[in-house]
């Protein structure tokens, strides 16, 4: 508002989501940029949620102001020279990345239906052009058996806790048979009410992660088979439910956009490590993956902390409020603005971006991806 741009707050079904727009000259009605078909639309995304008891241990404050800086720089360029670029730049405030996959909720409400590319940056303990971001799903299973006196007639019961134990052990054994970048982590969150009763109900809460959308689907199948197999062994029933909050998908990085990011960072004295440098074992998850399977996108990382500083820690939260974080935010804003401007003025780049996206699999029906698992 201080810069004369009025944002829309409470958009796409989320009270704390926001949208702002700066239109350049030219046609932006066509949904696909490239080959002169449209002037194009690019979205710059901002996260701003924090972590309970820690604060900005994932540096989302840096993400928010980096995107805002890029957006305002492009607005200033357009105000200075109305012919600076064609097309449209959107600034999206995307809440609830840490908890509820807010970008997926926004996407389902239409946020990316007329967007040709989406870009953002994430703080880290080194400059990295790209690294693995795993897709993540949540699963809950409730076993229903038959209660009985645990001493006088246990044979009359069907032990739901036995099924939960078998499932937990089965998931542990499954880890040997999955790729190193996959993850399974689970808890038994209910195991009965008293030791002298055969537990009639027991339940597990499970997260799974994988580097690629097809392997995430395959891992989902195998996990469900383990859960249902445990029920068969214990003679109980199993109710399996997936994704009470939307899943997050693996990030698909657009290589032509990423090259422009690296070039911009080198011009300010940063030299991001290339893809493949950082081990997949360090991978986490982000709801930007859901966006990157709908439209071309990038999610590079920029250093705000000493090497080895873990995210989601008090130490990283401290680093998100330092001069180094301010410097990173400025460099990131420059990088995002440069990528956005290149995309809007360079038709050859726009064609390459679209071609790379299609060659990588094109748009995915994210919401329905697991419906026929």
Tab-separated table of N, CA, C and O in Angstrom, residues 26-101:
chain	number	residue	atom	x	y	z
A	26	UNK	N	0.320	-5.052	-23.176
A	26	UNK	CA	0.181	-6.235	-24.008
A	26	UNK	C	-0.897	-7.173	-23.522
A	26	UNK	O	-1.459	-7.029	-22.444
A	27	UNK	N	-1.149	-8.185	-24.332
A	27	UNK	CA	-2.213	-9.156	-24.070
A	27	UNK	C	-1.779	-10.148	-23.005
A	27	UNK	O	-0.714	-10.746	-23.098
A	28	UNK	N	-2.596	-10.325	-21.973
A	28	UNK	CA	-2.323	-11.357	-20.969
A	28	UNK	C	-3.499	-12.307	-20.841
A	28	UNK	O	-3.630	-13.019	-19.869
A	29	UNK	N	-4.359	-12.334	-21.855
A	29	UNK	CA	-5.543	-13.165	-21.761
A	29	UNK	C	-5.256	-14.634	-22.058
A	29	UNK	O	-5.880	-15.518	-21.511
A	30	UNK	N	-4.308	-14.900	-22.945
A	30	UNK	CA	-3.997	-16.292	-23.259
A	30	UNK	C	-3.333	-16.955	-22.058
A	30	UNK	O	-2.602	-16.327	-21.310
A	31	UNK	N	-3.602	-18.220	-21.880
A	31	UNK	CA	-3.113	-18.918	-20.686
A	31	UNK	C	-1.696	-19.428	-20.846
A	31	UNK	O	-1.060	-19.795	-19.868
A	32	UNK	N	-1.189	-19.484	-22.087
A	32	UNK	CA	0.123	-20.070	-22.325
A	32	UNK	C	1.032	-19.036	-22.958
A	32	UNK	O	0.716	-18.453	-23.988
A	33	UNK	N	2.175	-18.796	-22.337
A	33	UNK	CA	3.144	-17.857	-22.862
A	33	UNK	C	4.055	-18.579	-23.839
A	33	UNK	O	4.483	-19.693	-23.615
A	34	UNK	N	4.445	-17.927	-24.889
A	34	UNK	CA	5.416	-18.481	-25.825
A	34	UNK	C	4.957	-18.308	-27.256
A	34	UNK	O	3.773	-18.254	-27.563
A	35	UNK	N	5.923	-18.192	-28.161
A	35	UNK	CA	5.665	-18.095	-29.594
A	35	UNK	C	4.700	-16.956	-29.927
A	35	UNK	O	3.921	-17.051	-30.863
A	36	UNK	N	4.769	-15.889	-29.146
A	36	UNK	CA	3.941	-14.736	-29.398
A	36	UNK	C	2.482	-14.909	-29.052
A	36	UNK	O	1.666	-14.050	-29.354
A	37	UNK	N	2.109	-16.027	-28.417
A	37	UNK	CA	0.704	-16.278	-28.136
A	37	UNK	C	0.164	-15.396	-27.015
A	37	UNK	O	-1.021	-15.135	-26.951
A	38	UNK	N	1.022	-14.960	-26.137
A	38	UNK	CA	0.561	-14.204	-24.986
A	38	UNK	C	1.720	-13.425	-24.398
A	38	UNK	O	2.882	-13.800	-24.543
A	39	UNK	N	1.411	-12.341	-23.713
A	39	UNK	CA	2.461	-11.602	-23.035
A	39	UNK	C	2.920	-12.291	-21.769
A	39	UNK	O	3.979	-11.997	-21.248
A	40	UNK	N	2.134	-13.189	-21.243
A	40	UNK	CA	2.593	-14.017	-20.137
A	40	UNK	C	2.271	-13.490	-18.756
A	40	UNK	O	2.120	-12.287	-18.530
A	41	UNK	N	2.179	-14.405	-17.810
A	41	UNK	CA	1.952	-14.095	-16.398
A	41	UNK	C	2.918	-14.920	-15.568
A	41	UNK	O	3.019	-16.138	-15.742
A	42	UNK	N	3.630	-14.259	-14.667
A	42	UNK	CA	4.523	-14.961	-13.748
A	42	UNK	C	4.144	-14.586	-12.319
A	42	UNK	O	3.814	-13.430	-12.035
A	43	UNK	N	4.144	-15.570	-11.448
A	43	UNK	CA	3.793	-15.361	-10.048
A	43	UNK	C	5.035	-15.499	-9.182
A	43	UNK	O	5.813	-16.450	-9.340
A	44	UNK	N	5.223	-14.549	-8.276
A	44	UNK	CA	6.286	-14.598	-7.276
A	44	UNK	C	5.617	-14.961	-5.950
A	44	UNK	O	4.692	-14.278	-5.504
A	45	UNK	N	6.077	-16.039	-5.332
A	45	UNK	CA	5.400	-16.580	-4.158
A	45	UNK	C	6.147	-16.228	-2.881
A	45	UNK	O	7.377	-16.193	-2.856
A	46	UNK	N	5.373	-15.994	-1.830
A	46	UNK	CA	5.936	-15.623	-0.531
A	46	UNK	C	5.305	-16.476	0.560
A	46	UNK	O	4.083	-16.624	0.620
A	47	UNK	N	6.134	-17.037	1.402
A	47	UNK	CA	5.675	-17.732	2.606
A	47	UNK	C	5.954	-16.842	3.811
A	47	UNK	O	6.883	-16.032	3.786
A	48	UNK	N	5.165	-17.020	4.889
A	48	UNK	CA	5.426	-16.201	6.073
A	48	UNK	C	5.035	-16.861	7.382
A	48	UNK	O	5.058	-16.240	8.428
A	49	UNK	N	4.659	-18.149	7.335
A	49	UNK	CA	4.341	-18.794	8.612
A	49	UNK	C	5.615	-19.173	9.363
A	49	UNK	O	6.680	-19.369	8.768
A	50	UNK	N	5.504	-19.255	10.676
A	50	UNK	CA	6.630	-19.578	11.555
A	50	UNK	C	6.333	-20.878	12.286
A	50	UNK	O	5.305	-21.525	12.052
A	51	UNK	N	7.233	-21.261	13.186
A	51	UNK	CA	7.136	-22.540	13.884
A	51	UNK	C	6.837	-22.310	15.362
A	51	UNK	O	7.496	-21.493	16.009
A	52	UNK	N	5.886	-23.021	15.931
A	52	UNK	CA	5.552	-22.849	17.351
A	52	UNK	C	6.770	-23.084	18.240
A	52	UNK	O	7.478	-24.080	18.088
A	53	UNK	N	7.012	-22.146	19.135
A	53	UNK	CA	8.099	-22.293	20.092
A	53	UNK	C	9.478	-22.001	19.542
A	53	UNK	O	10.455	-21.951	20.303
A	54	UNK	N	9.583	-21.798	18.230
A	54	UNK	CA	10.898	-21.560	17.604
A	54	UNK	C	10.941	-20.210	16.912
A	54	UNK	O	11.909	-19.475	17.010
A	55	UNK	N	9.871	-19.863	16.204
A	55	UNK	CA	9.884	-18.650	15.406
A	55	UNK	C	10.224	-18.994	13.972
A	55	UNK	O	9.815	-20.039	13.459
A	56	UNK	N	11.005	-18.114	13.320
A	56	UNK	CA	11.286	-18.305	11.891
A	56	UNK	C	12.452	-19.272	11.686
A	56	UNK	O	13.456	-18.955	11.061
A	57	UNK	N	12.277	-20.497	12.212
A	57	UNK	CA	13.298	-21.526	12.078
A	57	UNK	C	13.396	-22.107	10.686
A	57	UNK	O	14.262	-22.938	10.423
A	58	UNK	N	12.512	-21.693	9.789
A	58	UNK	CA	12.619	-22.071	8.383
A	58	UNK	C	12.828	-20.834	7.505
A	58	UNK	O	12.857	-20.940	6.284
A	59	UNK	N	12.929	-19.665	8.124
A	59	UNK	CA	13.278	-18.455	7.387
A	59	UNK	C	12.210	-17.940	6.449
A	59	UNK	O	12.523	-17.280	5.455
A	60	UNK	N	10.946	-18.175	6.766
A	60	UNK	CA	9.904	-17.719	5.858
A	60	UNK	C	9.797	-16.199	5.819
A	60	UNK	O	9.271	-15.644	4.845
A	61	UNK	N	10.272	-15.536	6.854
A	61	UNK	CA	10.312	-14.067	6.788
A	61	UNK	C	11.224	-13.601	5.656
A	61	UNK	O	10.941	-12.615	4.963
A	62	UNK	N	12.319	-14.317	5.432
A	62	UNK	CA	13.235	-13.991	4.336
A	62	UNK	C	12.565	-14.269	2.988
A	62	UNK	O	12.714	-13.505	2.029
A	63	UNK	N	11.811	-15.372	2.915
A	63	UNK	CA	11.080	-15.682	1.677
A	63	UNK	C	10.110	-14.553	1.345
A	63	UNK	O	10.033	-14.091	0.201
A	64	UNK	N	9.364	-14.109	2.352
A	64	UNK	CA	8.326	-13.102	2.123
A	64	UNK	C	8.919	-11.797	1.594
A	64	UNK	O	8.426	-11.236	0.601
A	65	UNK	N	9.972	-11.305	2.251
A	65	UNK	CA	10.503	-10.007	1.836
A	65	UNK	C	11.311	-10.110	0.549
A	65	UNK	O	11.398	-9.137	-0.212
A	66	UNK	N	11.898	-11.284	0.264
A	66	UNK	CA	12.586	-11.460	-1.015
A	66	UNK	C	11.597	-11.336	-2.168
A	66	UNK	O	11.845	-10.628	-3.154
A	67	UNK	N	10.466	-12.035	-2.040
A	67	UNK	CA	9.452	-11.943	-3.076
A	67	UNK	C	8.878	-10.543	-3.192
A	67	UNK	O	8.646	-10.035	-4.298
A	68	UNK	N	8.654	-9.911	-2.038
A	68	UNK	CA	8.119	-8.551	-2.054
A	68	UNK	C	9.102	-7.586	-2.710
A	68	UNK	O	8.711	-6.720	-3.503
A	69	UNK	N	10.378	-7.730	-2.399
A	69	UNK	CA	11.381	-6.867	-3.017
A	69	UNK	C	11.411	-7.010	-4.520
A	69	UNK	O	11.497	-6.018	-5.262
A	70	UNK	N	11.332	-8.246	-5.008
A	70	UNK	CA	11.307	-8.476	-6.449
A	70	UNK	C	10.074	-7.846	-7.084
A	70	UNK	O	10.152	-7.190	-8.137
A	71	UNK	N	8.934	-8.031	-6.445
A	71	UNK	CA	7.678	-7.497	-6.971
A	71	UNK	C	7.717	-5.972	-7.044
A	71	UNK	O	7.347	-5.371	-8.060
A	72	UNK	N	8.204	-5.338	-5.982
A	72	UNK	CA	8.259	-3.875	-5.969
A	72	UNK	C	9.292	-3.336	-6.949
A	72	UNK	O	9.107	-2.256	-7.535
A	73	UNK	N	10.384	-4.074	-7.131
A	73	UNK	CA	11.381	-3.647	-8.116
A	73	UNK	C	10.787	-3.640	-9.521
A	73	UNK	O	11.029	-2.717	-10.317
A	74	UNK	N	9.999	-4.658	-9.831
A	74	UNK	CA	9.368	-4.706	-11.149
A	74	UNK	C	8.296	-3.631	-11.285
A	74	UNK	O	8.139	-3.034	-12.365
A	75	UNK	N	7.574	-3.365	-10.214
A	75	UNK	CA	6.592	-2.278	-10.247
A	75	UNK	C	7.280	-0.943	-10.487
A	75	UNK	O	6.794	-0.099	-11.254
A	76	UNK	N	8.430	-0.745	-9.845
A	76	UNK	CA	9.188	0.493	-10.017
A	76	UNK	C	9.709	0.624	-11.441
A	76	UNK	O	9.690	1.708	-12.034
A	77	UNK	N	10.168	-0.506	-12.003
A	77	UNK	CA	10.658	-0.481	-13.383
A	77	UNK	C	9.548	-0.073	-14.340
A	77	UNK	O	9.762	0.707	-15.281
A	78	UNK	N	8.352	-0.589	-14.092
A	78	UNK	CA	7.225	-0.268	-14.962
A	78	UNK	C	6.795	1.185	-14.795
A	78	UNK	O	6.407	1.843	-15.768
A	79	UNK	N	6.879	1.688	-13.559
A	79	UNK	CA	6.523	3.090	-13.332
A	79	UNK	C	7.522	4.024	-13.995
A	79	UNK	O	7.162	5.106	-14.481
A	80	UNK	N	8.777	3.625	-14.014
A	80	UNK	CA	9.825	4.452	-14.626
A	80	UNK	C	9.723	4.434	-16.142
A	80	UNK	O	9.898	5.458	-16.804
A	81	UNK	N	9.474	3.240	-16.693
A	81	UNK	CA	9.346	3.091	-18.141
A	81	UNK	C	8.168	2.206	-18.453
A	81	UNK	O	8.270	0.975	-18.340
A	82	UNK	N	7.007	2.773	-18.818
A	82	UNK	CA	5.786	1.973	-19.011
A	82	UNK	C	5.929	0.850	-20.032
A	82	UNK	O	5.117	-0.069	-20.044
A	83	UNK	N	6.954	0.910	-20.885
A	83	UNK	CA	7.168	-0.155	-21.860
A	83	UNK	C	8.232	-1.139	-21.384
A	83	UNK	O	8.766	-1.919	-22.178
A	84	UNK	N	8.536	-1.141	-20.094
A	84	UNK	CA	9.623	-1.984	-19.578
A	84	UNK	C	9.389	-3.457	-19.863
A	84	UNK	O	10.326	-4.206	-20.173
A	85	UNK	N	8.156	-3.907	-19.752
A	85	UNK	CA	7.854	-5.297	-20.062
A	85	UNK	C	6.368	-5.445	-20.339
A	85	UNK	O	5.549	-4.615	-19.934
A	86	UNK	N	6.051	-6.509	-21.052
A	86	UNK	CA	4.664	-6.877	-21.290
A	86	UNK	C	4.264	-7.943	-20.283
A	86	UNK	O	5.105	-8.541	-19.621
A	87	UNK	N	2.984	-8.198	-20.224
A	87	UNK	CA	2.523	-9.282	-19.373
A	87	UNK	C	2.109	-8.819	-18.004
A	87	UNK	O	1.798	-7.651	-17.769
A	88	UNK	N	2.167	-9.749	-17.060
A	88	UNK	CA	1.631	-9.479	-15.731
A	88	UNK	C	2.504	-10.174	-14.691
A	88	UNK	O	2.957	-11.300	-14.882
A	89	UNK	N	2.710	-9.486	-13.571
A	89	UNK	CA	3.438	-10.059	-12.438
A	89	UNK	C	2.474	-10.128	-11.252
A	89	UNK	O	1.840	-9.142	-10.896
A	90	UNK	N	2.382	-11.302	-10.655
A	90	UNK	CA	1.555	-11.499	-9.477
A	90	UNK	C	2.452	-11.714	-8.263
A	90	UNK	O	3.508	-12.346	-8.368
A	91	UNK	N	2.025	-11.192	-7.138
A	91	UNK	CA	2.672	-11.495	-5.850
A	91	UNK	C	1.646	-12.208	-5.000
A	91	UNK	O	0.592	-11.661	-4.676
A	92	UNK	N	1.943	-13.472	-4.672
A	92	UNK	CA	1.042	-14.275	-3.857
A	92	UNK	C	1.647	-14.487	-2.476
A	92	UNK	O	2.764	-14.991	-2.353
A	93	UNK	N	0.893	-14.117	-1.453
A	93	UNK	CA	1.225	-14.524	-0.101
A	93	UNK	C	0.575	-15.862	0.162
A	93	UNK	O	-0.654	-15.987	0.094
A	94	UNK	N	1.397	-16.880	0.438
A	94	UNK	CA	0.909	-18.262	0.512
A	94	UNK	C	1.104	-18.798	1.922
A	94	UNK	O	2.173	-19.282	2.269
A	95	UNK	N	0.082	-18.745	2.751
A	95	UNK	CA	0.223	-19.167	4.148
A	95	UNK	C	0.200	-20.682	4.311
A	95	UNK	O	-0.088	-21.434	3.376
A	96	UNK	N	0.507	-21.112	5.528
A	96	UNK	CA	0.306	-22.499	5.975
A	96	UNK	C	1.121	-23.518	5.206
A	96	UNK	O	0.696	-24.650	5.022
A	97	UNK	N	2.329	-23.158	4.777
A	97	UNK	CA	3.210	-24.166	4.162
A	97	UNK	C	3.604	-25.219	5.180
A	97	UNK	O	3.715	-26.401	4.859
A	98	UNK	N	3.810	-24.790	6.421
A	98	UNK	CA	4.295	-25.718	7.441
A	98	UNK	C	3.231	-26.702	7.918
A	98	UNK	O	3.553	-27.760	8.441
A	99	UNK	N	1.963	-26.360	7.731
A	99	UNK	CA	0.931	-27.160	8.388
A	99	UNK	C	-0.088	-27.770	7.447
A	99	UNK	O	-0.440	-28.944	7.591
A	100	UNK	N	-0.571	-27.012	6.478
A	100	UNK	CA	-1.747	-27.440	5.729
A	100	UNK	C	-1.587	-27.368	4.217
A	100	UNK	O	-2.584	-27.366	3.500
A	101	UNK	N	-0.347	-27.302	3.701
A	101	UNK	CA	-0.142	-27.237	2.249
A	101	UNK	C	-0.993	-26.134	1.630
A	101	UNK	O	-1.807	-26.366	0.727
